[in-house]
Coordinates of C-alpha atoms in Angstrom, one line a residue:
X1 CA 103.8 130.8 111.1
X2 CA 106.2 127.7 110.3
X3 CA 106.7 127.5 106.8
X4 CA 105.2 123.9 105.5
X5 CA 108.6 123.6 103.3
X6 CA 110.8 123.9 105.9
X7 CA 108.8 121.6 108.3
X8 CA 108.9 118.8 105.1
X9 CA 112.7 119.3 104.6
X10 CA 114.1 119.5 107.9
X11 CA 111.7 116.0 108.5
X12 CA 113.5 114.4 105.9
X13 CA 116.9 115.6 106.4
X14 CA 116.6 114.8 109.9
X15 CA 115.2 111.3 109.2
X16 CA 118.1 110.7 106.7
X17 CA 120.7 111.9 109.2
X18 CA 119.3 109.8 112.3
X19 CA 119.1 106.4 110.0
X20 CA 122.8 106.9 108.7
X21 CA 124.2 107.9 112.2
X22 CA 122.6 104.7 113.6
X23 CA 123.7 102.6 111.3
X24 CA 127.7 103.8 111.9
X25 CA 127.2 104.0 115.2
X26 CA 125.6 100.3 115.7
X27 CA 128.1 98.7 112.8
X28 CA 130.7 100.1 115.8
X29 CA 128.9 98.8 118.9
X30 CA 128.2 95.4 117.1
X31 CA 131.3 94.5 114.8
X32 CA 134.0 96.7 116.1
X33 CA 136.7 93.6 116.3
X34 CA 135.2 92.4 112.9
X35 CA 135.9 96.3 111.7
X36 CA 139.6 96.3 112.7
X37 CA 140.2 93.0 111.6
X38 CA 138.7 92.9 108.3
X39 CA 140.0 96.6 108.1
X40 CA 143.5 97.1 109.4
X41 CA 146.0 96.7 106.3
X42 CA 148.2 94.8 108.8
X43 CA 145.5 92.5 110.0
X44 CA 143.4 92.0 107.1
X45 CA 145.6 88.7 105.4
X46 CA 147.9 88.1 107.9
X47 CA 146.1 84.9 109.6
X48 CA 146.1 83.5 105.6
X49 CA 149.4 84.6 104.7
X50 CA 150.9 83.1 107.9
X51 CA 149.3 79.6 107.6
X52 CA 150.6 79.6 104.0
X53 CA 154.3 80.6 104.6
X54 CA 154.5 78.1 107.9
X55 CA 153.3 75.1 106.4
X56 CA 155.4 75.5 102.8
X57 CA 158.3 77.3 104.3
X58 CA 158.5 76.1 108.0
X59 CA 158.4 78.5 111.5
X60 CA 161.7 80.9 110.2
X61 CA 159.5 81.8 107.3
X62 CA 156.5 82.2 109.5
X63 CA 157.8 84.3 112.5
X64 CA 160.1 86.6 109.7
X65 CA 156.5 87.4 108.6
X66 CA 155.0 88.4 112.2
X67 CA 158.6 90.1 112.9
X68 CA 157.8 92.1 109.4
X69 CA 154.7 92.8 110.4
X70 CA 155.3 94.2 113.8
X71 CA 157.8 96.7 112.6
X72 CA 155.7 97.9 110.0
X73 CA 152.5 98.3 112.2
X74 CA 153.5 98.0 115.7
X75 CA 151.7 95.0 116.0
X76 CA 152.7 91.9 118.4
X77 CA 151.5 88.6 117.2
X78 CA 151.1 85.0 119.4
X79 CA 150.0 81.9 117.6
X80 CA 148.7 78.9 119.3
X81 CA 147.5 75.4 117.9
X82 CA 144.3 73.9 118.6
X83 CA 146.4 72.6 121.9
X84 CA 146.9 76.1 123.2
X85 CA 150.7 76.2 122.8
X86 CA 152.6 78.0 120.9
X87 CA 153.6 77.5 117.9
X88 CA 156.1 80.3 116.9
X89 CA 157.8 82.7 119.1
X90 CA 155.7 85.0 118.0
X91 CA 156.5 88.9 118.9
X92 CA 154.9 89.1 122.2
X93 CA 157.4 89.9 124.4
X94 CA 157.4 87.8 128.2
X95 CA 157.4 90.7 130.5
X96 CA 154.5 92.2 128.7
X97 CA 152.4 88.5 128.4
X98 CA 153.4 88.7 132.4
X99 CA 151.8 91.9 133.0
X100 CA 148.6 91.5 131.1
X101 CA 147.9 88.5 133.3
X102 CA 148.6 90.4 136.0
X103 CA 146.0 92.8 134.9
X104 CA 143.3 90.6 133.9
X105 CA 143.2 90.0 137.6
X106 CA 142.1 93.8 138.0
X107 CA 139.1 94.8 136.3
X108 CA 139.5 98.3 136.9
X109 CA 142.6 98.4 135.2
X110 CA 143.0 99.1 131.6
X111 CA 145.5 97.8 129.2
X112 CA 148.1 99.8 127.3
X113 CA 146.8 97.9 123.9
X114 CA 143.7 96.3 121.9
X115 CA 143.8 92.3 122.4
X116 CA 142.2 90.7 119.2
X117 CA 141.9 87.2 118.6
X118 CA 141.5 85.4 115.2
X119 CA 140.7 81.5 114.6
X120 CA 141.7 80.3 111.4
X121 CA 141.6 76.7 109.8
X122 CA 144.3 76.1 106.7
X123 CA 142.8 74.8 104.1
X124 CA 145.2 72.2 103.1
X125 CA 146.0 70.5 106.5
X126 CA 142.7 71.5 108.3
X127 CA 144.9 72.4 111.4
X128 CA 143.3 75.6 113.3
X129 CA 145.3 78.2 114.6
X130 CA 144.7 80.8 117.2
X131 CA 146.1 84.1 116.4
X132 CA 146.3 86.9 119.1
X133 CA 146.9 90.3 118.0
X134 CA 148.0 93.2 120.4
X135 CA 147.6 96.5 119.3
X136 CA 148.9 99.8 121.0
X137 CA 146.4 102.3 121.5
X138 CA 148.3 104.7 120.7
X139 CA 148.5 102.8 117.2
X140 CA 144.8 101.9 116.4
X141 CA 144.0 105.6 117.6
X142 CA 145.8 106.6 114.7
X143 CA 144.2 104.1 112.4
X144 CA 140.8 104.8 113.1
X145 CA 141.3 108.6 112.1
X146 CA 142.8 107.3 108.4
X147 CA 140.4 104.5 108.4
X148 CA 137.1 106.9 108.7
X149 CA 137.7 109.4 106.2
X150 CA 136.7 106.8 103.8
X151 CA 133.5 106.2 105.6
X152 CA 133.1 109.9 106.9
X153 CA 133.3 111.0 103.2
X154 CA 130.9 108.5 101.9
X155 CA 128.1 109.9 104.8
X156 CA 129.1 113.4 103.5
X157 CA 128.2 112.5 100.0
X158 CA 125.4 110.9 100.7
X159 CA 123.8 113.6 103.0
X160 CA 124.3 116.1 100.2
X161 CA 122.9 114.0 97.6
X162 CA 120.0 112.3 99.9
X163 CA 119.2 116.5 100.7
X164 CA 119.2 117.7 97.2
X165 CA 116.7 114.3 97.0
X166 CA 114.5 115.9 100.1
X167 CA 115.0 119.3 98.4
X168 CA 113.3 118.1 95.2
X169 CA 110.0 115.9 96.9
X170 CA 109.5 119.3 99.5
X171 CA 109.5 121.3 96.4
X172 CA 107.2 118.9 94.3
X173 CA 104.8 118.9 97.6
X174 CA 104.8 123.0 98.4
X175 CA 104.9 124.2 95.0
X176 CA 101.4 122.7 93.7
X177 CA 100.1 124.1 97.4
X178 CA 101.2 127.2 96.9
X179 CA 99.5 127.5 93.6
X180 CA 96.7 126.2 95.3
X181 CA 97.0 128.1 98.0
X182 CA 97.5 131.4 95.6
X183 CA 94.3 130.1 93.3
X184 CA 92.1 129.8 96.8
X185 CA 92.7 133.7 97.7
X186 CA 92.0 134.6 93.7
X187 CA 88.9 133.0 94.4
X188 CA 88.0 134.7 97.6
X189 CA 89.0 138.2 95.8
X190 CA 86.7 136.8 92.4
X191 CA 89.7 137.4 90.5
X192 CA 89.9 133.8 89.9
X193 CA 91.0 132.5 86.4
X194 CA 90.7 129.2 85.3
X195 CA 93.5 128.7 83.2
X196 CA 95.7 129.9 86.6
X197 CA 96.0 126.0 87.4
X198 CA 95.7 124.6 83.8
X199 CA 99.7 123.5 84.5
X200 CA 98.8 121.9 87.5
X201 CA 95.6 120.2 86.4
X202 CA 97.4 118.4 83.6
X203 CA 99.4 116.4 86.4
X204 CA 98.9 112.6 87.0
X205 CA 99.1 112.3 90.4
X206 CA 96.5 113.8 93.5
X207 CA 97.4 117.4 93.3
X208 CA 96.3 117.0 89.5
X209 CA 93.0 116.0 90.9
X210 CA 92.9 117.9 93.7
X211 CA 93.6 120.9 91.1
X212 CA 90.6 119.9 88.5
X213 CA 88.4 119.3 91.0
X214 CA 89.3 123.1 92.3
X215 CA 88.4 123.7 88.3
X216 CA 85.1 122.7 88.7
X217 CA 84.5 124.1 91.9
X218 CA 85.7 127.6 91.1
X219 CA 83.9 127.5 87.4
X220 CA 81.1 126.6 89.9
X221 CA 81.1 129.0 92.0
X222 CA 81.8 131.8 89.5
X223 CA 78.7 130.6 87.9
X224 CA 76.8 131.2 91.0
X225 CA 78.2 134.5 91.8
X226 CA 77.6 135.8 88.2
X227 CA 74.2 134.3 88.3
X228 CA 73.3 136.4 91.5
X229 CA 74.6 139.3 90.0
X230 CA 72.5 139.4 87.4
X231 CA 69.0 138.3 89.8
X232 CA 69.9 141.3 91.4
X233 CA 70.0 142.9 88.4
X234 CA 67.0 141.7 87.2
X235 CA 65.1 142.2 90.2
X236 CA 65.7 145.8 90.6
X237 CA 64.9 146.2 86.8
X238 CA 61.9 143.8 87.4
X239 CA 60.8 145.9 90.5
X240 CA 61.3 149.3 89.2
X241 CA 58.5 149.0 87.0
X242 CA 55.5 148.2 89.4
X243 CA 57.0 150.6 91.9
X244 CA 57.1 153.3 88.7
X245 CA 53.5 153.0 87.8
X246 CA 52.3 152.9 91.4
X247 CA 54.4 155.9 92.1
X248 CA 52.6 157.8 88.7
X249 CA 49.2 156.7 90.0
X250 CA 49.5 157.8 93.5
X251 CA 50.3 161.5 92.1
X252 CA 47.3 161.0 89.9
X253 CA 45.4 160.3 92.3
X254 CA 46.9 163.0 94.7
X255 CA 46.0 165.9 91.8
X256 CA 42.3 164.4 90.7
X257 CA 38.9 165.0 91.7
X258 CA 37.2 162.6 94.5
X259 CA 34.8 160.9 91.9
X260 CA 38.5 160.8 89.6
X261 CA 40.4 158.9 92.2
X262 CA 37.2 156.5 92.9
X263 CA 38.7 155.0 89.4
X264 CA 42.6 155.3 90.4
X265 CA 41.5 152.3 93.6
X266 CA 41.3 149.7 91.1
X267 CA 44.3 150.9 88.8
X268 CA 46.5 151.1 92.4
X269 CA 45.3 147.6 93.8
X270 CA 45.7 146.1 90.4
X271 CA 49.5 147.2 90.6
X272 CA 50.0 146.3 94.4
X273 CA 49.0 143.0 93.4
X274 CA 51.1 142.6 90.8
X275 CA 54.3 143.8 93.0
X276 CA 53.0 141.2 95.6
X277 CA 53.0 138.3 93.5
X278 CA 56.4 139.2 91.9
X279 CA 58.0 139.7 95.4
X280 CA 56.4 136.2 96.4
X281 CA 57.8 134.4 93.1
X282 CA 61.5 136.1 93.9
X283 CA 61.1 134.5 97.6
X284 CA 60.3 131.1 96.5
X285 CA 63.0 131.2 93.9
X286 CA 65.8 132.1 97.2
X287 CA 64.1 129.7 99.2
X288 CA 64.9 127.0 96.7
X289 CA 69.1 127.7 97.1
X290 CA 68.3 128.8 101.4
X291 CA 66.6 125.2 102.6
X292 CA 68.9 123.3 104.4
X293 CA 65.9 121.0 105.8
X294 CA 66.8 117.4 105.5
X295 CA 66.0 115.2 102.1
X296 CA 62.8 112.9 103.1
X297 CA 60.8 110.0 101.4
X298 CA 58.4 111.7 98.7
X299 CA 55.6 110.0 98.0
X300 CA 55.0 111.3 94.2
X301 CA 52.0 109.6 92.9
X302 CA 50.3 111.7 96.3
X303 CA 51.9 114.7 95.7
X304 CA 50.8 114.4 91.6
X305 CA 47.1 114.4 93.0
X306 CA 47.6 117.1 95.1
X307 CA 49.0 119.8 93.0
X308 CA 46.1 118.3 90.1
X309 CA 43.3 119.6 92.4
X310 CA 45.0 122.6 93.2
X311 CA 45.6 123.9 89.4
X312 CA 41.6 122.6 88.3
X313 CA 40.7 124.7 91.5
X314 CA 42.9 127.9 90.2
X315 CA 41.5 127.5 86.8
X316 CA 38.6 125.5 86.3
X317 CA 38.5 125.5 82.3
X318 CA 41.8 124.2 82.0
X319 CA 41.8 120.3 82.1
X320 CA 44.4 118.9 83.7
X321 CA 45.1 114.6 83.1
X322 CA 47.6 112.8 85.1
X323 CA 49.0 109.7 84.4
X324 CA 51.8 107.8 86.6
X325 CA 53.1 104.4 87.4
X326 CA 51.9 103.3 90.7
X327 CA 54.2 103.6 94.1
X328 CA 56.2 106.6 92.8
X329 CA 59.0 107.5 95.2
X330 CA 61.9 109.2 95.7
X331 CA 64.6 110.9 98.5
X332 CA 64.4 114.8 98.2
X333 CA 62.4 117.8 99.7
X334 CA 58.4 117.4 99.1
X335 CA 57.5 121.7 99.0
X336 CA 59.8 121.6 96.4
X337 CA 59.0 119.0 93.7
X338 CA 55.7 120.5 94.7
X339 CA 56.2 123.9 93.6
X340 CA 58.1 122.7 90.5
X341 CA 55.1 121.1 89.4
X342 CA 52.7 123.2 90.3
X343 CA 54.8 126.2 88.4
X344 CA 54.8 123.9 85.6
X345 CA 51.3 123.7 85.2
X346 CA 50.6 127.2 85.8
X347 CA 53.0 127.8 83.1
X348 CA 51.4 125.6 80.6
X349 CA 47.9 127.0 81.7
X350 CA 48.8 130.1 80.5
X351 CA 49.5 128.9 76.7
X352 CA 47.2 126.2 76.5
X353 CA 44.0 126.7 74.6
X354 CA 40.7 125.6 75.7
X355 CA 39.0 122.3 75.2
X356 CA 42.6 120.9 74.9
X357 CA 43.8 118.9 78.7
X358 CA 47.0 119.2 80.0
X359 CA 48.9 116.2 80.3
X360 CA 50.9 115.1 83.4
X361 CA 53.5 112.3 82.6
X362 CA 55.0 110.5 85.1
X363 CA 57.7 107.2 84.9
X364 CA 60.8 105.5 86.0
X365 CA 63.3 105.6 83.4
X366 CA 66.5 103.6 84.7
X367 CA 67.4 105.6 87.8
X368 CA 65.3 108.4 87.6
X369 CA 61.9 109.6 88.1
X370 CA 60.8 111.7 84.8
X371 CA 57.4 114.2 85.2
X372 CA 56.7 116.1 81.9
X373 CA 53.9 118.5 81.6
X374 CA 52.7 119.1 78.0
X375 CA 50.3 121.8 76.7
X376 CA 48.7 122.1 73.2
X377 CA 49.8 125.4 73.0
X378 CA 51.8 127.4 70.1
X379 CA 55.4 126.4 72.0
X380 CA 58.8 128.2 71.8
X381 CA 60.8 129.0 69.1
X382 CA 64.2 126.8 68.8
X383 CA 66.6 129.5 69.6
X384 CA 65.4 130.6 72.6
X385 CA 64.9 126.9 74.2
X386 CA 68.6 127.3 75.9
X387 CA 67.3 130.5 77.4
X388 CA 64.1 129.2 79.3
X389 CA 64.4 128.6 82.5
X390 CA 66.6 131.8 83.4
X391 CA 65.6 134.4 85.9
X392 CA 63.0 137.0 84.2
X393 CA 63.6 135.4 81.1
X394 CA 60.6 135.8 79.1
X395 CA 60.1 134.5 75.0
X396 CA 59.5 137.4 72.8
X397 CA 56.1 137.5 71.8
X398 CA 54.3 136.4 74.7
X399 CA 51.2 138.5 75.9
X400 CA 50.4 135.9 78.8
X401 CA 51.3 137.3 82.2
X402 CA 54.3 136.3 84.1
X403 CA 57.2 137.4 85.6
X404 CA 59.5 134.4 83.7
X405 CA 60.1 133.1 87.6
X406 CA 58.0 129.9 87.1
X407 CA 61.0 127.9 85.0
X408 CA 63.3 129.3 86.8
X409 CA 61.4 127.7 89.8
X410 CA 61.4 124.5 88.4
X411 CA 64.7 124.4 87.1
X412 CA 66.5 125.2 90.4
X413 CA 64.1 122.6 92.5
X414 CA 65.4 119.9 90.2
X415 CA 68.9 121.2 90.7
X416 CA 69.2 121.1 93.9
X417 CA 67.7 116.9 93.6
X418 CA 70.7 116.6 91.6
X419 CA 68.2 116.0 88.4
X420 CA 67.4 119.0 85.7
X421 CA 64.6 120.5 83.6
X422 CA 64.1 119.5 79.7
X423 CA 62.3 122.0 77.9
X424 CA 61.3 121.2 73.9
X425 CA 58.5 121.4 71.6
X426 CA 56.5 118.2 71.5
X427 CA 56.7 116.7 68.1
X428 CA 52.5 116.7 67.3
X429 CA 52.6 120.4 68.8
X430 CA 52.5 122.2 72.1
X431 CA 55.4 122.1 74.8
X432 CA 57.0 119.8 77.0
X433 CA 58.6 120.8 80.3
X434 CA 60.1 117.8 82.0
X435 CA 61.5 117.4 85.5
X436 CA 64.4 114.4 85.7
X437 CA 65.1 113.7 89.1
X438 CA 66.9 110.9 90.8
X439 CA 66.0 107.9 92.1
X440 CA 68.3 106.5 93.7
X441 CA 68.8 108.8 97.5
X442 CA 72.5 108.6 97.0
X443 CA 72.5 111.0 93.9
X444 CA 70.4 113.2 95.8
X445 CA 72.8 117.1 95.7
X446 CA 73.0 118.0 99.8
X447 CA 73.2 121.6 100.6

């Protein structure tokens, strides 16, 4: 597997290399005479100082200069006006200025030296020379190997420091992805900590996010796990009870007398019922976290009529009153607002005394959709509020029946809308269960 680092650093190395041996190689192929003459030591002033010394000292001073010059650097010099004749001697020997026109005839031919011309215009008189400069091969070979360690160097320099620079952004890139990378398989072995990318979460910049948002995520799913953990728990705790009693009455029944066991039926359906209706409330609460049917229009006030008739049906001396704004919609799953309401009611059915109704609430309030169902009953004591709404969770002191599935119901159905479930004691008495769900389909939670 190719390292990301490596891949990162070798990209900007190679990037850094290719811009800086372009540049040096198309400063060459564009201003090559430019280089030399702006370069060379010998060439660098020597149009200026020439103009100077001719026109304040005359052509001795002048062609002493190029003589100077030539034994110094091996270079010959020819000056010309803006005529084209000479106007020095100049160092350029005859037989030489003979052959190179002889070879400018042949263009397959090469010449022994480098042929550099110069215009320059004095200042003072505003007469323009032409200065021809003939360097030997030989002689500029030499000078480009001393001239380039200067620029050689520089590259060198700024390779190693524009690396280290490379060196330092690859390691501010793969670092934070390792951690990530480290925090993801902590979390596939739930051995995850959150404080493992507390460093990394305090940073301004994308991984910071990137990190807090793996925060969440991971407290998340921790949550999750821990919660199914204890379902299970509490499921096999919840189930070994029916299947106990069942289990004691079938070797009652095995050991008793015919007209004995006529009296066990009743005892053993009572307890098959009871393990039926606790395995059916488990299967709607793992349905609730298993759909992944798509979110559809919910007509609400309809669905608030339906699940009325269906609780005055299941208990006829339990009045249930419903009141709602009119056109009541909303973007989310239909069985399961259903359910939530329906479990609301059967839960406040349970606790509410007779000749008191049951009141439905239902409103807009901003961008949500608020349905609270309120009985008249004796309501929950303030410490175990925070509680309700857990798996098997059950007040103490209640004698009604129930598996403490029915909030639990509710609670996860407006979860998954991306609303929640408010539980509290009305103020005039009784208790309030209240499911806030969104209105708006965009804050609906997709699976």
């Amino acid at each position: 597997m190719r390292s990301l680092f490596w891949r990162i650093l070798a990209s900007f190395w190679l990037a850094i290399a290719l811009v800086a041996g372009l540049s040096i190689l198309l400063g060459h192929m564009l201003n090559q005479d430019a280089w030399i003459l702006s370069r060379h030591p010998g060439l660098n002033t020597l149009a200026q100082q020439w103009t100077q010394l001719y026109e304040e000292q005359g052509e001795d001073a002048a062609q002493a200069l190029l003589e100077k010059r030539k034994r110094r650097y091996h270079i010959d010099v020819q000056v010309l006006n803006e005529s084209g004749d000479p106007v020095v001697r100049g160092t350029f020997p005859r037989r030489a200025a003979a052959f190179e026109a002889r070879q400018s005839d042949n263009k397959d031919s090469h010449l022994p030296w480098r042929r550099l011309t110069v215009e320059y215009t004095s200042p003072k008189s505003g007469e323009t020379f032409l200065l021809i400069y003939r360097i030997p091969h030989p002689e500029l070979d030499a000078w480009h190997r001393t001239s380039l360690l200067w620029p050689l160097s520089a590259l060198a320099i700024a390779l190693v420091v524009l690396t280290l620079f490379s060196l330092l952004v690859t390691l501010s890139i793969t670092r934070p992805l390792s951690r990530l990378r480290g925090a993801v398989h902590d979390l596939g072995q739930t051995t995850y900590q959150q404080n493992s990318l507390a460093r990394l979460a305090n940073r301004r910049d994308e991984f910071g996010v990137l990190a807090n948002d793996f925060n969440r995520m991971g407290a998340r799913l921790q949550s999750l796990i821990g919660s199914q953990r204890q379902l299970l728990r509490d499921v096999s705790h919840e189930l070994r009870s029916p299947l106990a009693r069942l289990r004691i009455a079938l070797a009652l029944a095995e050991r008793a007398s015919p007209a004995e066991r006529e009296k066990l039926w009743p005892r053993l359906t009572r307890e098959c019922d009871r393990l039926e209706a606790l395995i059916s409330e488990i299967l709607v609460l793992a349905r609730v976290d298993a759909d992944n049917a798509s979110a559809e229009d919910v007509d609400l006030n309809a669905l608030l009529s339906t699940v009325q008739k269906d609780a005055q049906l299941s208990s006829p001396e339990q009045s249930v009153r419903v009141e709602a704004e009119q056109h009541l919609s909303l973007k989310g799953w239909p069985t399961m607002i259903e359910r939530a309401v329906d479990n609301l009611l059967r839960n406040a059915q349970r606790f509410n005394p007779a000749g008191q109704p049951i009141e439905v609430l239902a409103l807009r309030q901003g961008e949500h959709i608020v349905v609270s169902v309120r009985d008249h009953g004796p309501g929950v004591e303030a410490e175990h509020l925070s509680q309700l709404g857990e798996p098997f969770y059950r007040a103490p002191g209640q004698t009604a029946a129930g598996h403490g599935l029915g909030l639990a119901i509710a609670r996860r159905a407006a979860e998954r809308h991306g609303g929640s479930l408010i539980l509290a004691n009305h103020p005039e008495g009784g208790f309030v269960a209240s499911l806030e769900l969104p209105l708006v389909p965009g804050a609906v939670v997709q699976p």
